[in-house]
Amino acid sequence: MLAEWLRGLDYTALKKLLACNDGIAELNFRRFQEMDLRRPGTPALLSYDGIQYQYMAPHLFTRPQFEYAETHLRILSGFYGVLRPFDGVLPYRLEMGARCSTPFCKNLYDFWGDSLYRTLTAGGEDTLLNLASAEYAKAVRPWVAPPVRWIDVTFGEADGGKVVEKGVYVKMARGEMVRFLAERNAETPEAAQGFDRLDYRFSPAHSTAASYVFLREGRAN
């Protein structure tokens, strides 16, 4: 349904939706026009190239680390919904926060509803460690209810009594955290508290059971 609607947009409408330059708009207009969802695609974990994926460096994963990721990691997508690392994806661009008003939904949060949360917990998972941006977490967080435990992870710097997040460092740390957990075959959320990369350290004073805060070493007040 969503793919058909996107394919039906003309170039100008798609460019406005994606809020991008001409080159990106032209590329993705062709992609949606030519997209055949019956094709197998590329494993999701190896398809994205944002900063967090560069620091996750899945191309360097060992077989056990890939197996860990397939079991524990889920990727949120505005187009595909919830992806396992080895789910095939085709090239696309569609952010969760895109102003995607259609005859069947007012935006992508409305389109996906509680389905992402239901997919994430379908196997009986009782803990969700959130390494997503606020834009994507918003598609899941409102639906979380006991007995499922949701834990936000914040990477920041202490500044005047507040924890301030700096975009690039946050993205780097999210990717490094996934790698850290995979390398240790972590099975409890508390294992994440041992994360010590990119000068970040867990801050018990700033954290709660539902919010793990990591501060860059030497910058905490």
C-alpha atoms as one frame of an Amber mdcrd trajectory, in Angstrom:
protein
   0.000   0.000   0.000   2.712   2.476   1.007   4.951   1.524  -1.926   2.070
   1.958  -4.369   1.267   5.391  -2.968   4.902   6.499  -3.211   5.123   5.179
  -6.762   2.099   7.277  -7.647   3.705  10.556  -6.571   5.101  12.807  -9.245
   8.660  14.101  -8.973   7.713  17.424  -7.382   5.528  15.813  -4.719   8.179
  13.231  -3.851  10.891  15.875  -3.562   8.691  17.861  -1.182   7.976  14.748
   0.884  11.639  13.805   1.154  12.756  17.415   1.726  15.910  16.811  -0.287
  17.944  18.242  -3.150  17.347  17.550  -6.835  19.915  14.760  -7.094  18.496
  12.760  -4.191  14.943  13.388  -5.376  15.714  12.181  -8.907  17.478   9.068
  -7.599  14.634   8.101  -5.299  11.938   8.941  -7.831  13.555   6.365 -10.139
  13.931   3.907  -7.281  10.249   3.990  -6.377   9.165   3.839 -10.012  11.339
   0.787 -10.670  10.974  -0.910  -7.276  10.006  -4.577  -7.351   9.431  -5.806
  -3.798   9.613  -9.396  -5.009  13.364  -8.995  -5.429  15.412 -10.372  -2.508
  17.340  -7.183  -1.777  20.459  -6.740   0.364  20.618  -7.699   4.071  19.411
  -4.703   6.051  22.421  -4.627   8.362  24.716  -4.195   5.355  22.473  -1.784
   3.453  22.538   1.346   5.588  25.560   3.621   5.619  24.786   6.300   8.210
  27.293   7.248  10.883  25.909   4.740  13.375  26.366   1.915  10.867  29.890
   3.061  10.041  30.810   2.782  13.718  28.904  -0.460  14.146  31.053  -1.767
  11.261  28.966  -4.892  10.550  31.244  -5.788   7.629  33.816  -6.695  10.295
  31.452  -8.865  12.347  32.399 -12.456  13.004  29.840 -15.180  12.405  28.863
 -15.307  16.118  28.410 -11.531  16.089  26.144 -11.722  13.036  24.159 -14.455
  14.780  23.899 -12.286  17.887  22.662  -9.345  15.832  20.071 -11.481  14.056
  18.705 -12.572  17.424  18.908  -9.304  19.359  19.023  -6.338  16.970  16.031
  -4.829  15.201  16.131  -1.922  12.755  13.218   0.500  12.475  12.324   1.751
   9.001   9.742   4.250   7.848   9.242   2.155   4.705   9.680  -1.446   5.892
   8.661  -1.201   9.555  10.741  -3.587  11.684  13.698  -5.262  10.017  15.871
  -8.137  11.159  19.539  -7.737  10.201  19.277 -10.277   7.376  15.940  -9.150
   5.983  16.420  -8.058   2.378  15.860  -4.396   1.561  15.886  -2.434  -1.666
  17.373   1.070  -1.866  14.916   3.744  -0.731  14.671   6.981   1.192  11.804
   7.627   3.598  12.299   8.971   7.101   9.828   8.020   9.818   9.099  11.683
  10.430   8.311  12.470   6.785   5.055  14.380   6.307   3.450  11.425   4.629
  -0.241  12.373   4.512  -2.133   9.855   2.382  -5.732   8.718   1.860  -5.040
   5.907   4.356  -2.932   7.661   7.043  -2.086  11.136   8.299   1.610  10.271
   8.770   3.850   7.239   9.161   3.243   7.023  12.901  -0.439   6.661  12.094
   0.322   4.184   9.302   2.377   1.868  11.504   0.283   2.334  14.654   1.189
  -0.235  17.302   2.392  -2.787  14.743   6.100  -2.058  15.273   5.767  -2.620
  19.002   3.771  -5.796  18.471   6.425  -7.093  16.076   9.251  -6.274  18.489
   7.579  -8.172  21.325   5.974 -10.998  19.342   8.589 -13.486  20.520   7.958
 -12.783  24.192  10.741 -10.217  24.573  10.421  -8.418  27.892  13.080  -5.706
  27.465  13.672  -3.164  24.704  16.995  -1.307  24.866  16.387   1.840  22.847
  19.282   2.952  20.641  17.019   4.678  18.115  16.706   8.402  17.526  13.705
  10.217  19.018  12.113  10.278  15.550  12.056   6.486  15.373  11.543   5.710
  19.060   8.328   7.733  18.835   6.906   4.978  16.616   7.252   2.434  19.450
   7.472   4.145  22.840   3.789   5.213  23.177   2.679   1.583  22.983   5.019
   0.089  25.580   3.215  -1.411  28.563   4.110  -3.800  31.410   5.532  -6.350
  31.636   7.744  -5.049  28.826  10.621  -2.899  30.062  11.761   0.012  27.907
  15.229   1.458  28.539  16.321   4.699  26.902  20.041   5.074  26.232  21.493
   8.583  26.264  25.000   9.569  25.203  25.851  13.082  26.301  27.999  15.569
  28.136  27.251  17.181  31.490  26.856  20.921  31.028  25.567  23.157  33.799
  23.715  20.351  35.500  22.110  19.148  32.283  22.989  16.293  29.961  23.538
  17.650  26.465  23.570  15.330  23.451  25.732  16.163  20.437  24.364  14.630
  17.256  27.431  13.174  15.567  28.871  11.728  18.790  25.492  10.208  19.675
  25.255   8.448  16.315  28.813   7.179  16.635  28.140   5.850  20.128  24.916
   4.081  19.128  26.796   2.112  16.508  29.665   1.352  18.871  27.183   0.159
  21.503  25.705  -2.419  19.128  29.202  -3.681  18.345  30.097  -3.710  22.052
  27.070  -5.842  22.925  27.620  -8.204  19.999  31.291  -8.727  20.850  30.330
  -9.658  24.408  27.294 -11.730  23.479  25.404  -9.663  26.053  22.193 -11.234
  27.325  21.064  -8.662  29.903  20.471  -4.918  29.499  22.753  -4.302  32.469
  25.673  -5.516  30.332  25.346  -2.279  28.375  26.481  -0.365  31.459  30.017
  -1.606  30.821  30.233   0.380  27.565  33.460   2.403  27.607  34.144   3.484
  24.051  34.567   6.934  22.473  35.372   8.244  25.988  31.859   7.462  27.250
  31.245   5.947  30.674  28.031   4.894  32.383  26.869   7.497  34.908  24.923
   5.916  37.796  24.167   9.384  39.171  22.316  10.370  35.992  20.715   6.990
  35.283  17.597   5.122  36.366  16.257   1.634  35.727  14.489   3.027  32.653
  17.216   5.369  31.431  20.903   4.585  30.976  23.029   7.719  30.669  26.604
   7.686  29.398  28.774  10.776  29.738  31.952  11.526  27.859  34.863  10.985
  30.218  36.428  14.143  31.598  33.348  16.197  30.739  31.007  15.307  33.616
  30.281  18.070  36.145
